[in-house]
PDB file of C-alpha atoms in Angstrom:
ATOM      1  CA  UNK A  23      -6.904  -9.040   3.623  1.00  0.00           C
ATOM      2  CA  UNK A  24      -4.875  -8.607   0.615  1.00  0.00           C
ATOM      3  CA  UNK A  25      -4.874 -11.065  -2.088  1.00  0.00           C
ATOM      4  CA  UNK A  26      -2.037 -12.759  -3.859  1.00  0.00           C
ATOM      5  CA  UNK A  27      -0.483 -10.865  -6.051  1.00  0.00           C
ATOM      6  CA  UNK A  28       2.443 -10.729  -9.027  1.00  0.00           C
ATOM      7  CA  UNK A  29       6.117  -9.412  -8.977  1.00  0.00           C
ATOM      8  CA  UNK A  30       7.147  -9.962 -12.369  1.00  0.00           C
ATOM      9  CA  UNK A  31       9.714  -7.881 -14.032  1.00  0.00           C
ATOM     10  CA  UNK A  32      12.206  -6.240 -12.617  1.00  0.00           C
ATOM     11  CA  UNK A  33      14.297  -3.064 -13.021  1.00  0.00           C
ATOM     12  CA  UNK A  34      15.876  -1.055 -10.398  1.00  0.00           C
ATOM     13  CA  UNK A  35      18.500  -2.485  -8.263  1.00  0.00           C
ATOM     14  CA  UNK A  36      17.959  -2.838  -4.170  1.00  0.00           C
ATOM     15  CA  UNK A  37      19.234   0.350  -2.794  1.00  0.00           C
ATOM     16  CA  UNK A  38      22.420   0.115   0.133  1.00  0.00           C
ATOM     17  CA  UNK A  39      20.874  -0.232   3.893  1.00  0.00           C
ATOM     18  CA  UNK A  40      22.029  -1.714   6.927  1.00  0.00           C
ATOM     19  CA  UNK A  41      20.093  -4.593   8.023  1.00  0.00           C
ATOM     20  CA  UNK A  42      19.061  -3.938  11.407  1.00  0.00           C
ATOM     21  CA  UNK A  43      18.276  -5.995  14.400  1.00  0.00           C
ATOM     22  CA  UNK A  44      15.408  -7.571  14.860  1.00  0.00           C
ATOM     23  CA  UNK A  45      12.530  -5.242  16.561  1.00  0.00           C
ATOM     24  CA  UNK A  46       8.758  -4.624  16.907  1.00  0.00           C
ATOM     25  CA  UNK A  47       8.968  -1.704  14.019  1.00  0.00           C
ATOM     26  CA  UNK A  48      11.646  -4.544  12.203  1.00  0.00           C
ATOM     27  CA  UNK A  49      10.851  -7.947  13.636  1.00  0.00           C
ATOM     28  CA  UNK A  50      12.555 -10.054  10.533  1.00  0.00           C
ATOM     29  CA  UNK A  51      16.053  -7.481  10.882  1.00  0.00           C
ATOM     30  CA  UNK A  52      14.991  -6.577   6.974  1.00  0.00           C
ATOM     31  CA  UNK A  53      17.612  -4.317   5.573  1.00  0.00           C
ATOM     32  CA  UNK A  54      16.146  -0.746   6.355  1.00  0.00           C
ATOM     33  CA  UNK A  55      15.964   2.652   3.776  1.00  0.00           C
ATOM     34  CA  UNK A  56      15.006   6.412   3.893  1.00  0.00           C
ATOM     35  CA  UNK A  57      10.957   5.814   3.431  1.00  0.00           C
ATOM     36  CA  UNK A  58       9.384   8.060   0.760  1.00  0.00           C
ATOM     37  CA  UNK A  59       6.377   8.481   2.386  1.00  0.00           C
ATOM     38  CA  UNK A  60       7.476  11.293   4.427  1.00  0.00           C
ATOM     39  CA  UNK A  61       5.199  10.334   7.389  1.00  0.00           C
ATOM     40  CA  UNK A  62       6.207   6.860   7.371  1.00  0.00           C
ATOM     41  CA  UNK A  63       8.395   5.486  10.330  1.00  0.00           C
ATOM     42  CA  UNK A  64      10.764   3.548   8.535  1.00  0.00           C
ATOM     43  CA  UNK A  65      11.075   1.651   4.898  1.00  0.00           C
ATOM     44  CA  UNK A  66      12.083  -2.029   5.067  1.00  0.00           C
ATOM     45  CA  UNK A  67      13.051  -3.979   2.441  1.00  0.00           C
ATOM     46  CA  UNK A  68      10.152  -6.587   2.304  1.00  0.00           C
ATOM     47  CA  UNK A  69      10.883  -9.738  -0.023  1.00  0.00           C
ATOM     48  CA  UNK A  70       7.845  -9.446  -1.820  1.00  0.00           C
ATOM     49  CA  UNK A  71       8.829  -6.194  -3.269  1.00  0.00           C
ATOM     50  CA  UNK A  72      11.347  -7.847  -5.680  1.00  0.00           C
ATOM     51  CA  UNK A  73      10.720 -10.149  -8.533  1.00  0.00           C
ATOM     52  CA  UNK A  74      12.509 -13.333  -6.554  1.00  0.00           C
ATOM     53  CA  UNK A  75      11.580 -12.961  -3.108  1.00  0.00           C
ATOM     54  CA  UNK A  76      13.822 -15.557  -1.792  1.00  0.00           C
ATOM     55  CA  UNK A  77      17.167 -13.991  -3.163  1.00  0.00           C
ATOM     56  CA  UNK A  78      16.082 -10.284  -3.315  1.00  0.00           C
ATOM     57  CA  UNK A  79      18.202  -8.448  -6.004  1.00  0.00           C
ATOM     58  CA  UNK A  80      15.502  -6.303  -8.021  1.00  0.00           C
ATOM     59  CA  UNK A  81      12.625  -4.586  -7.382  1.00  0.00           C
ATOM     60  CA  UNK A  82       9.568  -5.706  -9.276  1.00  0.00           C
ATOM     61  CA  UNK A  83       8.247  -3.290 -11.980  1.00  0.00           C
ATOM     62  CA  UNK A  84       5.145  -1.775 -13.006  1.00  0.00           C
ATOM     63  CA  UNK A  85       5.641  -2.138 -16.690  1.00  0.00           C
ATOM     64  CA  UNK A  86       3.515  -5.337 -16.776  1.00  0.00           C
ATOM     65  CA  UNK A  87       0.330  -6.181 -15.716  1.00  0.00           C
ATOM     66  CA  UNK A  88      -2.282  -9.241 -15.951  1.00  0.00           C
ATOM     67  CA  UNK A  89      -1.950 -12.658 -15.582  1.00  0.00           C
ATOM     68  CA  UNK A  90      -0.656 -12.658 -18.944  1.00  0.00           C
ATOM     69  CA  UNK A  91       1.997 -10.143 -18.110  1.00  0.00           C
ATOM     70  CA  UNK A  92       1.533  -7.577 -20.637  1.00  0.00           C
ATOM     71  CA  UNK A  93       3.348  -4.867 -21.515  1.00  0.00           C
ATOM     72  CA  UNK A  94       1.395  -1.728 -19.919  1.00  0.00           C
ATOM     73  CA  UNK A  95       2.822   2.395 -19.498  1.00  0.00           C
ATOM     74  CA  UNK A  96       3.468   2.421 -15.382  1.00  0.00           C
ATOM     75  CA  UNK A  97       1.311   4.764 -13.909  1.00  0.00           C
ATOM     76  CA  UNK A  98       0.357   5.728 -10.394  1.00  0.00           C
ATOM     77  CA  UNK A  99      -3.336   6.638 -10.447  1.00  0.00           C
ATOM     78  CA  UNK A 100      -5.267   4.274  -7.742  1.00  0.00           C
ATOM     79  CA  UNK A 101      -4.942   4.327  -4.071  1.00  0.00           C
ATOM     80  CA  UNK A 102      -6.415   1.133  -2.643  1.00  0.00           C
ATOM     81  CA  UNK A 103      -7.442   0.095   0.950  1.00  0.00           C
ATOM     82  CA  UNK A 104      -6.647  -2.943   2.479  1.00  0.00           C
ATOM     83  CA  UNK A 105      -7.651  -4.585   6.133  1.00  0.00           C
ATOM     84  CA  UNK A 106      -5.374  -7.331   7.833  1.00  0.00           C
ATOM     85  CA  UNK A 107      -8.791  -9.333   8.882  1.00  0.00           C
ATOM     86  CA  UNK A 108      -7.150  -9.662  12.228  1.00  0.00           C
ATOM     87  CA  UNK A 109      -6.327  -6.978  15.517  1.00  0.00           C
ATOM     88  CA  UNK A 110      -2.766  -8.815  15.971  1.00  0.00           C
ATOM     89  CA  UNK A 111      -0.194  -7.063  14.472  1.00  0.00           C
ATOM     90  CA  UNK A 112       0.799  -8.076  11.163  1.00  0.00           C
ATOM     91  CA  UNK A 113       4.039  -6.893  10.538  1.00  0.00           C
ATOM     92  CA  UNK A 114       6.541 -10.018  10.932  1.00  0.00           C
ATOM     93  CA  UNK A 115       4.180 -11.928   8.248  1.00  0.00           C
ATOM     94  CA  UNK A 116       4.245  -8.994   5.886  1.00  0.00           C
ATOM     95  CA  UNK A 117       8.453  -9.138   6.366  1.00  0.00           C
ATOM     96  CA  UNK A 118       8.573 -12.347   4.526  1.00  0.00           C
ATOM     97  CA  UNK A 119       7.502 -14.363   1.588  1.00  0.00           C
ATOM     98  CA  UNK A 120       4.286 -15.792   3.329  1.00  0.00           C
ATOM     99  CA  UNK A 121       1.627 -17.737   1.874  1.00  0.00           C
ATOM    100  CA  UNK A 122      -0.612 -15.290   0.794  1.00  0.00           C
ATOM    101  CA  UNK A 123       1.583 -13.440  -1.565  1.00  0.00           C
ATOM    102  CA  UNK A 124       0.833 -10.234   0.182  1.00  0.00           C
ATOM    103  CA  UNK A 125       2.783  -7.381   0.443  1.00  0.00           C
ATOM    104  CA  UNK A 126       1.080  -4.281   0.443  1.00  0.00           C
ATOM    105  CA  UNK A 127       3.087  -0.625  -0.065  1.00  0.00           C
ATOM    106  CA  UNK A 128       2.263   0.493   3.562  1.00  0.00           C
ATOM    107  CA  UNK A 129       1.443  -0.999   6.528  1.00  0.00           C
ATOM    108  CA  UNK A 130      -0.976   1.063   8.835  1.00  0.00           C
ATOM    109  CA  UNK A 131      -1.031   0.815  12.366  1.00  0.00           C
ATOM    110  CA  UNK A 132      -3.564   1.373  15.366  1.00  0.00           C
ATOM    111  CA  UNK A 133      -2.265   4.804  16.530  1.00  0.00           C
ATOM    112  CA  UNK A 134      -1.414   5.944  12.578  1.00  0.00           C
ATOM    113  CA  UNK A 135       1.945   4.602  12.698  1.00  0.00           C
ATOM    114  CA  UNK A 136       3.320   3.857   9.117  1.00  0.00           C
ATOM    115  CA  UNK A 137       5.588   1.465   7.916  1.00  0.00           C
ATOM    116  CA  UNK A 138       6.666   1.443   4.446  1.00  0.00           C
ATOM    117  CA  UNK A 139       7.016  -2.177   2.698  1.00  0.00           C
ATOM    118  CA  UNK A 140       7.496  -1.425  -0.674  1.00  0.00           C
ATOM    119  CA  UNK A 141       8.660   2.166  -2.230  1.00  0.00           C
ATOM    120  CA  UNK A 142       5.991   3.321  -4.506  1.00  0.00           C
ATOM    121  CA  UNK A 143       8.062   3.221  -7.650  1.00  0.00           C
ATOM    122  CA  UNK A 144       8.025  -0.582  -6.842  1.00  0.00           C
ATOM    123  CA  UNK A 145       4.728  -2.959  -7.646  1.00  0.00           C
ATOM    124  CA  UNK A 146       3.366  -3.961  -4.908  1.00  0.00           C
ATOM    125  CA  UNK A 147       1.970  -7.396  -4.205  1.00  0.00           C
ATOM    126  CA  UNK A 148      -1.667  -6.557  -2.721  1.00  0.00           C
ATOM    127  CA  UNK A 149      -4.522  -5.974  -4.888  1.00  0.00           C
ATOM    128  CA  UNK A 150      -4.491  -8.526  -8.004  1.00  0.00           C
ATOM    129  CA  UNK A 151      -2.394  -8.870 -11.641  1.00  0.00           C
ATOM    130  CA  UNK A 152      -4.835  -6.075 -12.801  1.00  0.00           C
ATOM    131  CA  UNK A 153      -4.577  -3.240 -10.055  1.00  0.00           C
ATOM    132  CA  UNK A 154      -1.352  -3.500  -8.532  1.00  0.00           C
ATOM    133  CA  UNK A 155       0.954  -2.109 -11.502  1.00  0.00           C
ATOM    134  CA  UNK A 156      -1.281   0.832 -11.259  1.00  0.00           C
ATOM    135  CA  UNK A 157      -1.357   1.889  -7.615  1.00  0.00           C
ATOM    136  CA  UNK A 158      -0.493   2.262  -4.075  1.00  0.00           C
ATOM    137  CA  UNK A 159      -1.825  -0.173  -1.479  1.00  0.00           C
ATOM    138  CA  UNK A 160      -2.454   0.352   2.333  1.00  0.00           C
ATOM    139  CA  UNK A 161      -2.841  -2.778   5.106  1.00  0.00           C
ATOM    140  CA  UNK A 162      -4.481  -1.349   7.667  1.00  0.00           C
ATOM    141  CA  UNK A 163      -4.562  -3.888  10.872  1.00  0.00           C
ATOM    142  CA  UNK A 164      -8.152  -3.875  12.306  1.00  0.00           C
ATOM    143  CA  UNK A 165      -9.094  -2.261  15.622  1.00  0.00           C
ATOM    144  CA  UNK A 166     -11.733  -5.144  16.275  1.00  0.00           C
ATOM    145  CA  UNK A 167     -12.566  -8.068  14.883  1.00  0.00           C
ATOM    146  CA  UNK A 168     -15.942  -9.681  13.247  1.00  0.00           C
ATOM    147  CA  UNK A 169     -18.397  -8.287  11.740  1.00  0.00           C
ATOM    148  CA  UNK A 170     -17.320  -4.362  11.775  1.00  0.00           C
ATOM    149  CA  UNK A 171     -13.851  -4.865  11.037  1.00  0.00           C
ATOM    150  CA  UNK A 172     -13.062  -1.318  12.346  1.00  0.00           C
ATOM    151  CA  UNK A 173     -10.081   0.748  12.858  1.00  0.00           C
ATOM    152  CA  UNK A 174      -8.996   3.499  14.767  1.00  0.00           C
ATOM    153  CA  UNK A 175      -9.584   7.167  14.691  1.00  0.00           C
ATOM    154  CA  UNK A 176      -5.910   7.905  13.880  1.00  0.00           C
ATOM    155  CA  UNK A 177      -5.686   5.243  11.254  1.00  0.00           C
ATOM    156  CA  UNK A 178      -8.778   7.167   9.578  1.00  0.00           C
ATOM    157  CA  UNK A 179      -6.852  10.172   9.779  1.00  0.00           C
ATOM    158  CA  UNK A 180      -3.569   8.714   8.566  1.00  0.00           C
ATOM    159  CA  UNK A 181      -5.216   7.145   5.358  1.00  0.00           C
ATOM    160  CA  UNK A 182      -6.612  10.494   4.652  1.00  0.00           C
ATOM    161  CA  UNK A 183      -2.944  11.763   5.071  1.00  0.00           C
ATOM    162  CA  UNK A 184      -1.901   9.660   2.736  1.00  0.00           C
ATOM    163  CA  UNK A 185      -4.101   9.922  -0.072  1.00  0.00           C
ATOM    164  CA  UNK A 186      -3.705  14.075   0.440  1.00  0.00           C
ATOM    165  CA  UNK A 187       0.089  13.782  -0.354  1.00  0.00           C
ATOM    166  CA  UNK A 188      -0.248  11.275  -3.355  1.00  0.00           C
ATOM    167  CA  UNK A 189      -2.210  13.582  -4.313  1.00  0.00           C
ATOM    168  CA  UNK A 190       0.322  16.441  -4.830  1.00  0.00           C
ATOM    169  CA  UNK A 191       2.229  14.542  -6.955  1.00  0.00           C
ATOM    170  CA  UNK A 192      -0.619  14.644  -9.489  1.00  0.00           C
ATOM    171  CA  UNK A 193       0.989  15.600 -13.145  1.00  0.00           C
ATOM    172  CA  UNK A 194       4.972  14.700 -12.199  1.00  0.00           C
ATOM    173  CA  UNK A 195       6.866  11.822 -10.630  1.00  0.00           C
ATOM    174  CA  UNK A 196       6.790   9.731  -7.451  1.00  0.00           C
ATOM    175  CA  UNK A 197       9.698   7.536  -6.923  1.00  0.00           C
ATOM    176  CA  UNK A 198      10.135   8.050 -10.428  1.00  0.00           C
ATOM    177  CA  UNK A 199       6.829   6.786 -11.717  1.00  0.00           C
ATOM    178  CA  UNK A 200       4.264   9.301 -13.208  1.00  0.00           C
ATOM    179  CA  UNK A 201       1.117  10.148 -11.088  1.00  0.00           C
ATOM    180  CA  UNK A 202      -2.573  10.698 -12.327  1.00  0.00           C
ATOM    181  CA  UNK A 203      -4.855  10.925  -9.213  1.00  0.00           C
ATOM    182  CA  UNK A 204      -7.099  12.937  -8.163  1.00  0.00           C
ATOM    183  CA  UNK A 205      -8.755  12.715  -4.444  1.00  0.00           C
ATOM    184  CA  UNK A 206     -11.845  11.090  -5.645  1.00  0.00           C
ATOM    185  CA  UNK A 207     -14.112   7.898  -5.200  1.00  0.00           C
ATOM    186  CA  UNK A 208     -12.761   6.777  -8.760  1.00  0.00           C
ATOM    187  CA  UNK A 209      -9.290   7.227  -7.743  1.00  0.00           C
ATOM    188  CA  UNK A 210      -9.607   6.068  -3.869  1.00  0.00           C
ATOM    189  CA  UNK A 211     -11.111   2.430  -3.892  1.00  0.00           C
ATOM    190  CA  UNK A 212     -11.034  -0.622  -1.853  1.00  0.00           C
ATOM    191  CA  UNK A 213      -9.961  -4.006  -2.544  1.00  0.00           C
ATOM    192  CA  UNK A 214     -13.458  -4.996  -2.604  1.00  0.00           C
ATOM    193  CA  UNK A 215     -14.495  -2.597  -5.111  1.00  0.00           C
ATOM    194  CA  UNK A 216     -11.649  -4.115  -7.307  1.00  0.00           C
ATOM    195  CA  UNK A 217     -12.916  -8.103  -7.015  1.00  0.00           C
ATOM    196  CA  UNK A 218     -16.109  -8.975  -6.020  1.00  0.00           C
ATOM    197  CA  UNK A 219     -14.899 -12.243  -4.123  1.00  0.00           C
ATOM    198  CA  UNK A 220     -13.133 -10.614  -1.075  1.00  0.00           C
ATOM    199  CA  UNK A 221     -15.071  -8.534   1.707  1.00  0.00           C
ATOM    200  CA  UNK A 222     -11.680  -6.315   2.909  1.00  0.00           C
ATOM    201  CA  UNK A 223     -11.689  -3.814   3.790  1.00  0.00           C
ATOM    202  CA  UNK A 224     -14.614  -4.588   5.747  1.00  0.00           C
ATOM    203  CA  UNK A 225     -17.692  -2.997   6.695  1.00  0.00           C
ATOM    204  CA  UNK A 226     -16.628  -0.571   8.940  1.00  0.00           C
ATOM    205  CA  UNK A 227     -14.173   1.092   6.708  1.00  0.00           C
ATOM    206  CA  UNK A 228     -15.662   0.752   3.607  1.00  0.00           C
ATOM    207  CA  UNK A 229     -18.256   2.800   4.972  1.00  0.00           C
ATOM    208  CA  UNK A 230     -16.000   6.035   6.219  1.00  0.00           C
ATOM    209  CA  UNK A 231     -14.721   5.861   2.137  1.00  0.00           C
ATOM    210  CA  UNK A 232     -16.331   9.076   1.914  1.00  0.00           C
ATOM    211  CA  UNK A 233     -15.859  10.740   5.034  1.00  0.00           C
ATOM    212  CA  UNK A 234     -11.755   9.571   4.690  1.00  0.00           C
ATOM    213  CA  UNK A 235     -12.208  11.160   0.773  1.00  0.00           C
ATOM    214  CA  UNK A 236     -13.384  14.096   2.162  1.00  0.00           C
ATOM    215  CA  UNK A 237     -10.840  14.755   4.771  1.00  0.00           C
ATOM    216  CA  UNK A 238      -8.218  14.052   2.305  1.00  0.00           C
ATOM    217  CA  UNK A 239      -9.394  16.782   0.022  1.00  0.00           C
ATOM    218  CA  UNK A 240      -9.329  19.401   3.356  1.00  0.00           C
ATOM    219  CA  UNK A 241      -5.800  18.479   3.903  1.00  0.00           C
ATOM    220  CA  UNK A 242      -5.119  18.937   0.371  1.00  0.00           C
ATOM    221  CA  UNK A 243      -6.543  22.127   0.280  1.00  0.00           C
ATOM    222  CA  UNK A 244      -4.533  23.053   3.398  1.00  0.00           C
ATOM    223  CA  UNK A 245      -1.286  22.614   2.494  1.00  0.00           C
TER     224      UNK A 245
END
């Protein structure tokens, strides 16, 4: 479960979309772009992508970081892993401004589907002051529920899809911010391994870390 995070300073203006009606993949009718994630279903707008999300004009920037906001170079070099806590699907609460603050770059699926909440030039609102102007983060909803926390076979795969492409953008630009990652335990994390008072991703999936890394580098090495 992601924590609450910050959406300071913004930059870029919201792009044109059509707002669309109100569906499973688009439950809150969010105003709807070209994803940059290639493998990503859609891109919705999600409020917490912007530095006011209840009148959503900017998108919030990665050019500050810390509770104190400082100024910091934006970068692209973590890829963190997220679980919802819950098997219901988690996509209407992620389409507003809830109560936890959260929203997470992409939203991961049972069967691998991906929804993308905030476009990866954008901060998202996931992982804390201190990791999220640095990184991509992933919500993946759970499979089952207490203690294992696990997730599906596909949505293994899918995170390992994931972190392969990030990972050819290593030394240039995504979405117009620079990338330094390489498909590594230092550079593929969880949100436990970035604050010792949350358990997520869970037990299940923080153990496959490795086996996800390594699948990551095959597909890498594939394409």
């Amino acid at each position: 479960m992601t924590a609450a995070g910050i959406w300071f300073a913004a930059t870029a203006e919201i792009p044109d979309g059509p707002t669309a009606a109100a569906g499973a993949d688009n439950p809150r009718g969010l105003v709807r772009y070209d994803p940059v994630y290639h493998r990503a279903v859609s891109g919705l707008e999600a409020p917490l992508g912007f530095d006011d999300c209840g009148h959503s004009t900017t998108r919030a920037s990665r050019d500050t970081a810390g509770s104190d906001r400082h100024t910091v170079t934006p970068v692209i070099d973590r890829f963190v892993i997220h679980h919802t806590g819950t098997t219901a699907d988690q996509l209407d609460f992620l389409s507003r401004c809830n109560m936890r603050s959260s929203a997470p770059t992409f939203y991961l699926r049972h069967d691998g589907s991906v929804i993308e909440l905030i476009r990866p030039g954008a901060k998202p609102s996931s992982t804390g002051a201190d990791w999220n102007w640095r990184s991509l983060a992933v919500e993946t909803l759970n499979a089952t529920g207490a203690p294992d926390y696990a997730v599906t076979e596909a949505q293994l795969e899918e995170l390992a899809q994931m972190i392969a492409w990030l990972a050819t953008y290593d030394g240039e630009r995504l979405d117009g911010v620079p990338v330094s990652f390489t498909i590594d335990r230092e550079h593929v994390i969880t949100h436990q391994e970035t604050w010792s008072g949350t358990e997520c991703p869970g037990p299940y999936l923080q153990s496959r870390l490795d086996d996800i890394v390594a699948r990551a580098r095959e597909i890498f090495q594939k394409n």
